[in-house]
């Protein structure tokens, strides 16, 4: 509806009607402004990825054209085929999956084991444990990686995946998150397990853990992202480049083939797609959990 | 003894032992061990000697270290911007309109992606014959190529921009959670009393969002001082020392030159700085007086 129509309408309609139309016009205007802002933001935050996708689909001569090409003149998958053949991506993918799964499992098990007594048991030393956990948050260990390196070498875990994963296998944040979740489990659950003569471990494993699946999902997702994307510590610990995870392999690829833009773009796309897809499928749990984690 | 084995205390410790053991090795031990380490000249190459406070003395005379601390402090400047922009974004995506969930998801994709990939993308967007320069010239904002990452006056700010670009979605989501946790009847009650939209924001939204602001400020503060990945991938501290941040410098001393003793001393100094900054942020928020964001 344009302005002229609006004026005509206003003069011909009773006052009440016209104010209703004004209000709905204002609403439409507000919605339009919101959508424009949302789209601009989306371009700002997604644009670089879309451009990367576009570059990865460009044939070589497009990439180095002047002015720089934003869209390919024709789409081909040569870059993907070539970089896939050259880089042994399945190997790097497998490395990343091993590191990620190992890291996620250790985090979930250790955080829920450690957080459980802090939530439901009464025992001597509980306050001491709490104080120690909080202390680690206040006193940052800024050079942890130096001592970690010495420790891992001392344990003879250099060049192994266990050495890559162990320093990040347990986190105070996850322990607190699990404790916060366990606190809200009704005491009846544990009591009824005890009546049936189940051991504490069985109560934890069979009765309590199934009730806290959302929290476990959140820890899994958070840790999956951080292990999937880790690159520096793997480079420090792994001498053998064949063992590198994707993100580390990517810096390696960039160092070797800085001139072959299309390849690196395709390689980068291959490395980011799995985690983005995982996120898209699980984002509901992730968002809720992230929110719950702060609220806790 | 047998009685103790069946007590809750024993079970509790049995549950916690694996986790606490790992925490002890990988969280407590580094904090404790870096103190004696900092008092030595420990390196892989030669014998180790006790050197007292020499490392600390050297640190305060080390030009590069002081520059790296200054750069890290400059990096903290992104904290207020990051918080303001992500709060505004959260308000924007809190509106109930069709398709809003798609936008929220879109904004989160930089957060999910690895810093290596993000850094590579931006290095091409900003590199020679780059898209960003081309577009800015087309629009008429600049007249000649800008060397975003090789200009020593610009590089650090460009890195800060990239860090912020990647983090916006993360903080937006936390603030969105905060906004959605505010009970709606508070607003309704205030509206019945005739409060204006502005008063609703000042008297309900902002006070109830404060715990989130504190939390987000603290974690973004720490990650700003800790910033590493983007610097390492994009500039390695250069050009010259223009983007040398403290974690990068400690990394160079420790993991590239294997100067473990000296690097530990530097780490202790920066660690103390971080602790101090966090305490200041806490103070600010407890007093309730000035809330800068």
Coordinates of C-alpha atoms in Angstrom, one line a residue:
Chain A
X1 CA 0.0 0.0 0.0
X2 CA 1.5 3.3 -1.0
X3 CA 1.1 6.7 0.7
X4 CA -1.5 8.0 -1.7
X5 CA -3.8 5.1 -1.2
X6 CA -3.3 5.5 2.5
X7 CA -4.4 9.2 2.5
X8 CA -7.5 8.4 0.4
X9 CA -8.4 5.6 2.8
X10 CA -8.0 7.8 5.8
X11 CA -10.2 10.5 4.5
X12 CA -12.9 8.1 3.5
X13 CA -12.9 5.9 6.6
X14 CA -14.2 6.7 10.1
X15 CA -11.6 7.7 12.6
X16 CA -11.4 4.4 14.5
X17 CA -10.7 2.5 11.3
X18 CA -7.9 4.9 10.2
X19 CA -6.1 4.7 13.5
X20 CA -6.1 0.9 13.2
X21 CA -4.6 1.1 9.8
X22 CA -2.0 3.5 11.0
X23 CA -1.1 1.0 13.7
X24 CA -0.8 -1.9 11.4
X25 CA 1.3 0.3 9.0
X26 CA 3.6 1.1 11.9
X27 CA 3.9 -2.6 12.6
X28 CA 4.8 -3.4 9.0
X29 CA 7.4 -0.7 9.0
X30 CA 8.9 -2.0 12.2
X31 CA 9.0 -5.5 10.9
X32 CA 10.7 -4.3 7.7
X33 CA 13.4 -2.5 9.7
X34 CA 13.9 -5.6 11.8
X35 CA 14.2 -7.8 8.8
X36 CA 16.6 -5.5 7.0
X37 CA 18.8 -5.4 10.1
X38 CA 18.7 -9.2 10.4
X39 CA 19.7 -9.7 6.8
X40 CA 22.6 -7.2 7.0
X41 CA 23.9 -8.9 10.1
X42 CA 23.5 -12.3 8.4
X43 CA 25.6 -11.0 5.5
X44 CA 28.2 -9.7 7.8
X45 CA 28.5 -12.9 9.7
X46 CA 27.9 -15.4 7.0
X47 CA 29.3 -13.5 4.0
X48 CA 32.9 -14.7 4.4
X49 CA 31.7 -18.3 4.4
X50 CA 29.6 -17.9 1.4
X51 CA 32.5 -16.3 -0.4
X52 CA 34.7 -19.1 0.6
X53 CA 32.2 -21.6 -0.8
X54 CA 32.1 -19.6 -4.0
X55 CA 35.9 -19.5 -4.3
X56 CA 36.2 -23.2 -3.7
X57 CA 33.9 -23.8 -6.6
X58 CA 35.8 -21.5 -9.0
X59 CA 38.1 -22.8 -11.7
X60 CA 41.7 -21.6 -11.2
X61 CA 41.8 -18.7 -13.6
X62 CA 38.7 -17.1 -11.9
X63 CA 40.4 -16.9 -8.6
X64 CA 43.2 -14.7 -9.7
X65 CA 41.2 -12.5 -11.9
X66 CA 41.3 -8.7 -11.6
X67 CA 39.0 -7.3 -10.3
X68 CA 38.7 -10.2 -7.8
X69 CA 35.9 -12.5 -8.6
X70 CA 33.0 -12.8 -6.1
X71 CA 31.0 -15.4 -8.0
X72 CA 32.4 -18.1 -10.2
X73 CA 31.7 -17.8 -13.9
X74 CA 31.0 -21.5 -13.9
X75 CA 30.9 -24.0 -11.1
X76 CA 33.3 -26.9 -11.0
X77 CA 34.4 -29.3 -8.3
X78 CA 38.0 -29.7 -9.5
X79 CA 39.4 -28.0 -6.4
X80 CA 37.6 -30.5 -4.2
X81 CA 38.7 -33.5 -6.3
X82 CA 42.3 -32.4 -6.5
X83 CA 42.8 -31.4 -2.8
X84 CA 41.0 -34.6 -1.7
X85 CA 43.4 -36.7 -3.8
X86 CA 46.4 -34.8 -2.7
X87 CA 45.7 -34.5 1.0
X88 CA 44.4 -37.9 2.2
X89 CA 41.5 -36.2 3.8
X90 CA 39.9 -39.5 5.0
X91 CA 43.0 -40.0 7.2
X92 CA 42.9 -36.5 8.7
X93 CA 39.1 -36.9 9.2
X94 CA 39.6 -40.1 11.0
X95 CA 42.3 -38.6 13.2
X96 CA 40.0 -35.8 14.1
X97 CA 37.2 -38.1 14.9
X98 CA 39.4 -40.3 17.2
X99 CA 40.6 -37.2 19.1
X100 CA 37.1 -35.7 19.3
X101 CA 35.4 -39.0 20.5
X102 CA 38.1 -39.7 23.0
X103 CA 37.9 -36.1 24.4
X104 CA 34.1 -36.1 24.6
X105 CA 33.8 -39.5 26.3
X106 CA 36.5 -38.6 28.9
X107 CA 34.9 -35.3 29.6
X108 CA 31.4 -36.6 30.0
X109 CA 32.4 -39.5 32.2
X110 CA 34.8 -37.6 34.4
X111 CA 32.6 -34.5 34.8
X112 CA 29.5 -36.6 35.8
X113 CA 31.5 -38.8 38.1
X114 CA 33.1 -35.9 39.9
X115 CA 30.1 -33.7 40.0
X116 CA 27.7 -36.3 41.4
X117 CA 29.1 -36.6 45.0
X118 CA 29.4 -32.8 45.1
X119 CA 25.7 -32.6 44.5
X120 CA 24.2 -35.4 46.6
X121 CA 26.7 -36.8 49.1
X122 CA 27.6 -35.6 52.5
X123 CA 31.2 -36.2 53.2
X124 CA 34.3 -34.8 54.8
X125 CA 36.4 -32.6 52.5
X126 CA 33.5 -31.4 50.4
X127 CA 34.3 -27.8 51.2
X128 CA 38.0 -28.4 50.5
X129 CA 37.2 -29.7 47.0
X130 CA 34.9 -26.8 46.3
X131 CA 37.5 -24.3 47.4
X132 CA 40.2 -25.9 45.2
X133 CA 37.9 -25.9 42.2
X134 CA 37.0 -22.3 42.6
X135 CA 40.7 -21.4 43.2
X136 CA 41.6 -22.7 39.7
X137 CA 39.1 -20.2 38.2
X138 CA 40.6 -17.3 40.1
X139 CA 44.3 -18.1 39.7
X140 CA 44.8 -18.7 36.0
X141 CA 47.5 -21.0 34.9
X142 CA 48.8 -18.9 32.1
X143 CA 51.7 -21.1 31.1
X144 CA 49.9 -24.4 31.5
X145 CA 51.1 -25.6 28.1
X146 CA 54.7 -25.6 29.2
X147 CA 54.1 -27.8 32.2
X148 CA 51.6 -29.9 30.2
X149 CA 54.3 -30.5 27.6
X150 CA 56.8 -31.6 30.3
X151 CA 54.2 -33.8 32.0
X152 CA 53.1 -35.5 28.7
X153 CA 56.7 -36.1 27.8
X154 CA 57.3 -37.4 31.3
X155 CA 54.4 -39.8 31.0
X156 CA 55.9 -41.0 27.6
X157 CA 52.7 -39.9 25.9
X158 CA 54.4 -37.7 23.3
X159 CA 53.1 -38.3 19.7
X160 CA 50.0 -40.1 21.0
X161 CA 46.3 -39.2 20.9
X162 CA 46.1 -39.7 24.7
X163 CA 48.7 -37.0 25.0
X164 CA 46.6 -34.7 22.9
X165 CA 43.4 -35.3 24.8
X166 CA 44.4 -35.8 28.5
X167 CA 45.1 -32.1 29.3
X168 CA 41.6 -31.2 28.2
X169 CA 39.9 -34.4 29.5
X170 CA 38.4 -32.8 32.6
X171 CA 37.2 -29.2 33.1
X172 CA 36.1 -27.4 36.2
X173 CA 33.3 -25.8 34.2
X174 CA 31.9 -29.2 33.2
X175 CA 32.1 -30.4 36.8
X176 CA 30.1 -27.4 38.0
X177 CA 27.6 -27.8 35.2
X178 CA 27.0 -31.5 36.2
X179 CA 26.8 -30.7 39.9
X180 CA 24.2 -28.0 39.2
X181 CA 22.1 -30.5 37.2
X182 CA 22.4 -33.4 39.8
X183 CA 21.2 -31.1 42.6
X184 CA 17.8 -30.9 40.9
X185 CA 17.3 -34.7 40.8
X186 CA 14.7 -35.7 43.5
X187 CA 16.3 -37.5 46.5
X188 CA 13.6 -40.2 46.0
X189 CA 15.5 -41.5 43.1
X190 CA 18.6 -42.4 45.1
X191 CA 16.5 -43.6 48.1
X192 CA 14.5 -46.0 45.9
X193 CA 17.7 -47.4 44.4
X194 CA 19.1 -47.9 47.9
X195 CA 15.9 -49.8 49.0
X196 CA 16.4 -52.2 46.1
X197 CA 19.9 -52.7 47.3
X198 CA 21.7 -51.2 44.3
X199 CA 25.2 -50.0 44.8
X200 CA 26.0 -46.2 44.5
X201 CA 27.7 -46.8 41.2
X202 CA 24.6 -48.6 39.8
X203 CA 22.3 -45.9 41.1
X204 CA 24.5 -43.3 39.3
X205 CA 24.8 -45.3 36.1
X206 CA 21.3 -46.7 35.7
X207 CA 19.0 -44.3 37.6
X208 CA 20.6 -40.9 37.7
X209 CA 22.5 -40.5 34.4
X210 CA 19.4 -41.2 32.2
X211 CA 17.7 -38.3 33.9
X212 CA 20.4 -35.8 33.0
X213 CA 20.8 -36.5 29.3
X214 CA 20.3 -32.9 28.3
X215 CA 23.3 -31.8 30.4
X216 CA 25.4 -34.7 29.0
X217 CA 24.4 -33.6 25.5
X218 CA 25.6 -30.1 26.2
X219 CA 29.0 -31.1 27.5
X220 CA 29.3 -33.5 24.5
X221 CA 28.6 -30.8 22.0
X222 CA 30.8 -28.1 23.7
X223 CA 33.7 -30.5 23.9
X224 CA 33.1 -31.9 20.4
X225 CA 33.5 -28.4 19.0
X226 CA 36.5 -27.6 21.0
X227 CA 38.3 -30.9 20.2
X228 CA 37.3 -30.8 16.5
X229 CA 38.7 -27.3 16.2
X230 CA 41.9 -27.8 18.3
X231 CA 45.1 -27.3 16.3
X232 CA 47.9 -25.9 18.4
X233 CA 48.2 -28.5 21.1
X234 CA 48.1 -31.4 18.6
X235 CA 50.9 -29.7 16.6
X236 CA 53.0 -29.4 19.8
X237 CA 52.4 -33.0 20.9
X238 CA 52.4 -34.9 17.6
X239 CA 55.7 -35.1 15.7
X240 CA 54.2 -37.2 13.0
X241 CA 52.2 -35.0 10.6
X242 CA 50.2 -38.1 9.5
X243 CA 48.5 -38.1 12.9
X244 CA 47.4 -34.4 12.6
X245 CA 43.7 -33.5 13.0
X246 CA 42.0 -31.4 10.3
X247 CA 42.6 -28.0 11.7
X248 CA 46.3 -28.7 12.1
X249 CA 46.5 -30.2 8.7
X250 CA 44.9 -27.0 7.3
X251 CA 47.7 -24.8 8.6
X252 CA 50.1 -27.2 7.1
X253 CA 48.3 -27.1 3.8
X254 CA 48.3 -23.3 3.9
X255 CA 52.0 -23.3 4.6
X256 CA 52.7 -25.6 1.7
X257 CA 50.4 -24.3 -1.0
X258 CA 49.8 -20.7 -0.2
X259 CA 49.7 -20.2 -4.0
X260 CA 47.0 -22.6 -4.6
X261 CA 44.1 -20.7 -3.3
X262 CA 41.3 -22.9 -4.7
X263 CA 42.7 -26.0 -3.0
X264 CA 43.0 -24.3 0.4
X265 CA 39.5 -23.0 0.0
X266 CA 38.1 -26.4 -0.8
X267 CA 40.2 -28.0 2.0
X268 CA 38.9 -25.4 4.5
X269 CA 35.3 -26.1 3.4
X270 CA 35.8 -29.8 3.9
X271 CA 37.2 -29.2 7.4
X272 CA 34.4 -26.9 8.6
X273 CA 31.4 -28.6 7.1
X274 CA 31.2 -31.6 9.5
X275 CA 31.2 -29.5 12.6
X276 CA 28.7 -27.0 11.1
X277 CA 26.4 -29.9 10.1
X278 CA 26.7 -31.4 13.6
X279 CA 25.8 -28.1 15.1
X280 CA 22.8 -27.6 12.8
X281 CA 21.4 -31.0 13.8
X282 CA 21.9 -30.5 17.5
X283 CA 21.6 -26.8 17.9
X284 CA 18.4 -27.0 19.9
X285 CA 20.0 -28.9 22.8
X286 CA 23.1 -26.8 22.5
X287 CA 21.3 -23.5 22.8
X288 CA 19.2 -24.6 25.7
X289 CA 22.1 -26.1 27.5
X290 CA 24.3 -23.0 27.0
X291 CA 21.5 -20.9 28.5
X292 CA 21.1 -23.4 31.4
X293 CA 24.8 -23.3 32.0
X294 CA 24.8 -19.6 32.8
X295 CA 21.6 -19.7 34.7
X296 CA 22.8 -22.6 36.9
Chain B
X1 CA 38.2 -49.5 58.5
X2 CA 35.5 -51.7 57.0
X3 CA 32.9 -49.2 58.3
X4 CA 34.7 -46.4 56.5
X5 CA 34.8 -48.3 53.3
X6 CA 31.0 -48.5 53.3
X7 CA 30.6 -44.8 54.3
X8 CA 29.4 -42.0 52.0
X9 CA 32.8 -40.4 52.4
X10 CA 34.6 -43.3 50.8
X11 CA 32.1 -43.6 47.9
X12 CA 32.3 -39.9 47.3
X13 CA 36.1 -39.9 47.1
X14 CA 36.0 -43.1 44.9
X15 CA 33.7 -41.3 42.5
X16 CA 35.8 -38.2 42.4
X17 CA 39.3 -39.7 42.3
X18 CA 39.8 -40.1 38.5
X19 CA 38.5 -36.6 37.8
X20 CA 40.4 -35.0 40.7
X21 CA 43.6 -36.8 39.8
X22 CA 43.5 -35.4 36.2
X23 CA 42.7 -32.0 37.6
X24 CA 45.6 -32.3 39.9
X25 CA 48.0 -33.2 37.1
X26 CA 46.7 -30.8 34.4
X27 CA 45.3 -27.9 36.3
X28 CA 46.8 -27.6 39.8
X29 CA 50.3 -28.9 39.0
X30 CA 50.9 -26.3 36.2
X31 CA 50.0 -23.5 38.7
X32 CA 52.3 -24.9 41.4
X33 CA 55.2 -26.1 39.2
X34 CA 55.5 -22.9 37.2
X35 CA 56.7 -21.1 40.4
X36 CA 59.9 -23.1 41.0
X37 CA 60.3 -23.4 37.2
X38 CA 60.4 -19.6 37.0
X39 CA 63.3 -19.5 39.4
X40 CA 65.5 -21.6 37.1
X41 CA 67.0 -21.3 33.7
X42 CA 65.5 -24.6 32.7
X43 CA 65.7 -25.3 29.0
X44 CA 66.2 -28.4 26.9
X45 CA 69.6 -27.4 25.7
X46 CA 71.8 -26.9 28.8
X47 CA 72.0 -27.8 32.5
X48 CA 69.5 -26.3 34.9
X49 CA 70.5 -23.8 37.5
X50 CA 68.6 -21.9 40.2
X51 CA 68.7 -18.3 39.2
X52 CA 66.4 -16.7 41.8
X53 CA 64.5 -13.7 40.6
X54 CA 66.7 -13.2 37.5
X55 CA 64.0 -14.2 35.1
X56 CA 61.6 -11.6 36.6
X57 CA 64.2 -8.9 36.5
X58 CA 65.0 -9.8 32.9
X59 CA 61.3 -9.8 32.1
X60 CA 60.8 -6.2 33.1
X61 CA 63.8 -5.2 31.0
X62 CA 62.6 -7.2 28.0
X63 CA 61.3 -4.7 25.5
X64 CA 59.4 -7.3 23.5
X65 CA 57.7 -8.6 26.6
X66 CA 56.6 -5.1 27.6
X67 CA 55.3 -4.5 24.1
X68 CA 53.4 -7.8 24.2
X69 CA 51.7 -6.9 27.5
X70 CA 50.8 -3.5 26.1
X71 CA 49.3 -5.2 23.0
X72 CA 47.3 -7.6 25.2
X73 CA 46.0 -4.7 27.2
X74 CA 45.0 -3.0 24.0
X75 CA 43.2 -6.2 23.0
X76 CA 41.0 -5.8 26.1
X77 CA 39.5 -2.8 24.4
X78 CA 37.3 -5.1 22.4
X79 CA 35.5 -6.3 25.6
X80 CA 33.0 -3.4 25.9
X81 CA 32.4 -3.3 22.2
X82 CA 31.8 -7.0 22.1
X83 CA 29.3 -6.8 25.0
X84 CA 27.4 -3.8 23.6
X85 CA 27.1 -5.2 20.1
X86 CA 26.1 -8.7 21.3
X87 CA 23.5 -7.3 23.7
X88 CA 22.0 -5.2 20.8
X89 CA 22.0 -8.4 18.7
X90 CA 20.3 -10.3 21.4
X91 CA 17.6 -7.7 21.7
X92 CA 17.2 -7.9 17.9
X93 CA 16.9 -11.7 17.7
X94 CA 14.6 -11.7 20.8
X95 CA 11.7 -10.4 18.6
X96 CA 9.1 -13.0 17.9
X97 CA 8.9 -12.9 14.1
X98 CA 8.8 -15.7 11.5
X99 CA 12.2 -17.1 10.6
X100 CA 14.0 -15.7 13.6
X101 CA 15.5 -19.1 14.5
X102 CA 17.2 -19.3 11.1
X103 CA 18.9 -16.0 11.7
X104 CA 20.0 -17.0 15.2
X105 CA 21.6 -20.1 13.8
X106 CA 23.3 -18.2 11.0
X107 CA 24.9 -15.8 13.5
X108 CA 26.3 -18.7 15.4
X109 CA 28.2 -20.3 12.5
X110 CA 31.4 -18.3 13.0
X111 CA 31.4 -19.4 16.7
X112 CA 31.3 -23.1 15.7
X113 CA 34.0 -22.9 13.1
X114 CA 37.7 -23.4 14.0
X115 CA 39.7 -20.3 14.5
X116 CA 42.2 -21.6 11.9
X117 CA 39.5 -21.7 9.2
X118 CA 38.2 -18.3 10.2
X119 CA 41.7 -16.8 10.2
X120 CA 42.4 -18.3 6.8
X121 CA 39.2 -16.9 5.3
X122 CA 39.9 -13.4 6.7
X123 CA 43.5 -13.5 5.5
X124 CA 42.2 -13.9 2.0
X125 CA 39.4 -11.4 2.3
X126 CA 42.0 -8.9 3.5
X127 CA 45.1 -10.0 1.5
X128 CA 46.6 -8.5 -1.7
X129 CA 44.1 -7.8 -4.5
X130 CA 41.5 -8.6 -1.9
X131 CA 37.7 -8.6 -2.0
X132 CA 37.4 -6.2 1.0
X133 CA 39.6 -3.6 -0.6
X134 CA 37.9 -4.0 -4.0
X135 CA 34.4 -3.6 -2.4
X136 CA 35.5 -0.6 -0.4
X137 CA 36.9 1.0 -3.5
X138 CA 33.8 0.4 -5.5
X139 CA 31.7 2.1 -2.8
X140 CA 34.2 4.9 -2.8
X141 CA 35.3 4.7 0.9
X142 CA 39.0 4.2 0.1
X143 CA 41.0 5.3 -2.9
X144 CA 43.9 2.8 -2.8
X145 CA 44.7 -0.7 -1.4
X146 CA 45.0 -0.9 2.3
X147 CA 47.5 -3.5 3.7
X148 CA 45.3 -4.6 6.5
X149 CA 47.6 -7.2 8.0
X150 CA 51.0 -5.9 7.1
X151 CA 50.5 -2.3 8.2
X152 CA 51.9 -2.1 11.7
X153 CA 49.5 0.6 12.7
X154 CA 46.5 -1.4 11.6
X155 CA 47.3 -5.1 12.1
X156 CA 46.4 -5.3 15.8
X157 CA 43.0 -3.6 15.3
X158 CA 42.3 -5.9 12.3
X159 CA 43.0 -8.9 14.5
X160 CA 40.7 -7.5 17.2
X161 CA 38.0 -7.0 14.6
X162 CA 38.3 -10.7 13.6
X163 CA 38.2 -11.9 17.2
X164 CA 35.1 -9.8 17.8
X165 CA 33.5 -11.0 14.5
X166 CA 33.9 -14.6 15.6
X167 CA 32.7 -14.0 19.2
X168 CA 29.5 -11.9 18.6
X169 CA 27.2 -14.9 18.1
X170 CA 28.5 -16.6 21.3
X171 CA 27.7 -13.7 23.6
X172 CA 24.5 -12.9 21.7
X173 CA 23.2 -16.4 22.6
X174 CA 24.1 -16.0 26.3
X175 CA 22.3 -12.6 26.4
X176 CA 19.4 -14.0 24.6
X177 CA 19.1 -16.6 27.3
X178 CA 19.2 -13.9 29.8
X179 CA 16.5 -11.9 28.1
X180 CA 14.2 -14.9 27.8
X181 CA 14.6 -15.7 31.5
X182 CA 13.1 -12.4 32.5
X183 CA 9.5 -13.2 33.6
X184 CA 7.0 -11.6 31.3
X185 CA 4.6 -10.6 34.1
X186 CA 7.2 -8.2 35.4
X187 CA 6.8 -6.2 32.2
X188 CA 3.0 -6.5 32.2
X189 CA 2.8 -5.3 35.8
X190 CA 5.0 -2.3 35.0
X191 CA 2.9 -1.6 31.9
X192 CA -0.3 -1.6 33.9
X193 CA 1.4 1.0 36.1
X194 CA 1.9 3.1 33.0
X195 CA 5.7 2.7 32.6
X196 CA 7.2 3.8 29.3
X197 CA 9.2 1.4 27.1
X198 CA 12.4 3.2 28.1
X199 CA 11.6 2.8 31.8
X200 CA 11.0 -0.9 31.2
X201 CA 14.5 -1.3 29.7
X202 CA 16.2 0.8 32.5
X203 CA 14.3 -0.7 35.4
X204 CA 13.7 -4.3 34.4
X205 CA 15.8 -5.5 31.5
X206 CA 19.2 -4.0 32.4
X207 CA 19.1 -4.9 36.1
X208 CA 18.0 -8.5 35.5
X209 CA 20.6 -8.9 32.7
X210 CA 23.5 -7.8 35.0
X211 CA 24.6 -11.3 36.1
X212 CA 25.0 -12.1 32.4
X213 CA 27.0 -9.0 31.8
X214 CA 29.3 -9.9 34.6
X215 CA 29.7 -13.4 33.4
X216 CA 30.3 -12.4 29.7
X217 CA 32.6 -9.6 30.6
X218 CA 34.8 -11.9 32.7
X219 CA 35.1 -14.6 30.1
X220 CA 35.7 -12.2 27.2
X221 CA 38.3 -10.3 29.3
X222 CA 40.2 -13.5 29.9
X223 CA 40.0 -14.7 26.4
X224 CA 41.1 -11.3 25.1
X225 CA 44.2 -11.4 27.2
X226 CA 44.7 -15.1 26.3
X227 CA 44.2 -14.5 22.5
X228 CA 46.4 -16.8 20.5
X229 CA 45.1 -18.8 17.6
X230 CA 44.2 -15.9 15.3
X231 CA 47.5 -14.1 16.0
X232 CA 49.5 -17.3 15.4
X233 CA 47.8 -18.1 12.2
X234 CA 47.5 -14.6 10.7
X235 CA 50.5 -12.6 11.7
X236 CA 52.8 -14.6 14.1
X237 CA 53.2 -11.3 16.0
X238 CA 54.3 -9.2 13.0
X239 CA 54.8 -7.0 11.3
X240 CA 57.7 -6.4 13.6
X241 CA 56.2 -6.6 17.1
X242 CA 52.9 -4.9 16.1
X243 CA 50.7 -7.8 17.0
X244 CA 52.9 -9.6 19.5
X245 CA 50.5 -10.5 22.3
X246 CA 51.6 -11.9 25.6
X247 CA 50.5 -15.5 25.0
X248 CA 52.2 -15.5 21.6
X249 CA 55.4 -14.2 23.2
X250 CA 55.3 -16.8 26.0
X251 CA 54.7 -19.5 23.4
X252 CA 57.7 -18.4 21.4
X253 CA 59.9 -18.4 24.4
X254 CA 58.6 -21.7 25.7
X255 CA 57.7 -23.9 22.8
X256 CA 59.9 -22.5 20.0
X257 CA 63.0 -21.6 21.9
X258 CA 62.4 -24.1 24.8
X259 CA 63.2 -21.5 27.3
X260 CA 60.9 -23.0 29.9
X261 CA 62.2 -21.2 33.0
X262 CA 61.9 -17.7 31.5
X263 CA 58.5 -18.5 29.8
X264 CA 57.2 -19.6 33.2
X265 CA 58.2 -16.4 34.8
X266 CA 56.5 -14.4 32.1
X267 CA 53.4 -16.6 32.5
X268 CA 53.3 -15.9 36.3
X269 CA 53.4 -12.2 35.7
X270 CA 50.6 -12.2 33.1
X271 CA 48.6 -14.7 35.3
X272 CA 48.8 -12.2 38.2
X273 CA 47.6 -9.5 35.9
X274 CA 44.6 -11.5 34.8
X275 CA 43.7 -12.3 38.4
X276 CA 43.9 -8.6 39.2
X277 CA 41.8 -7.6 36.3
X278 CA 39.1 -10.1 37.2
X279 CA 39.0 -8.8 40.8
X280 CA 38.5 -5.3 39.5
X281 CA 35.6 -6.4 37.3
X282 CA 34.1 -8.2 40.3
X283 CA 34.4 -5.1 42.5
X284 CA 32.8 -2.9 39.9
X285 CA 29.8 -5.1 39.7
X286 CA 29.4 -5.7 43.4
X287 CA 29.4 -2.1 44.3
X288 CA 26.6 -1.6 41.9
X289 CA 27.7 2.0 41.2
X290 CA 29.1 2.4 37.7
X291 CA 28.2 -0.3 35.2
X292 CA 30.3 0.6 32.1
X293 CA 28.2 -1.5 29.7

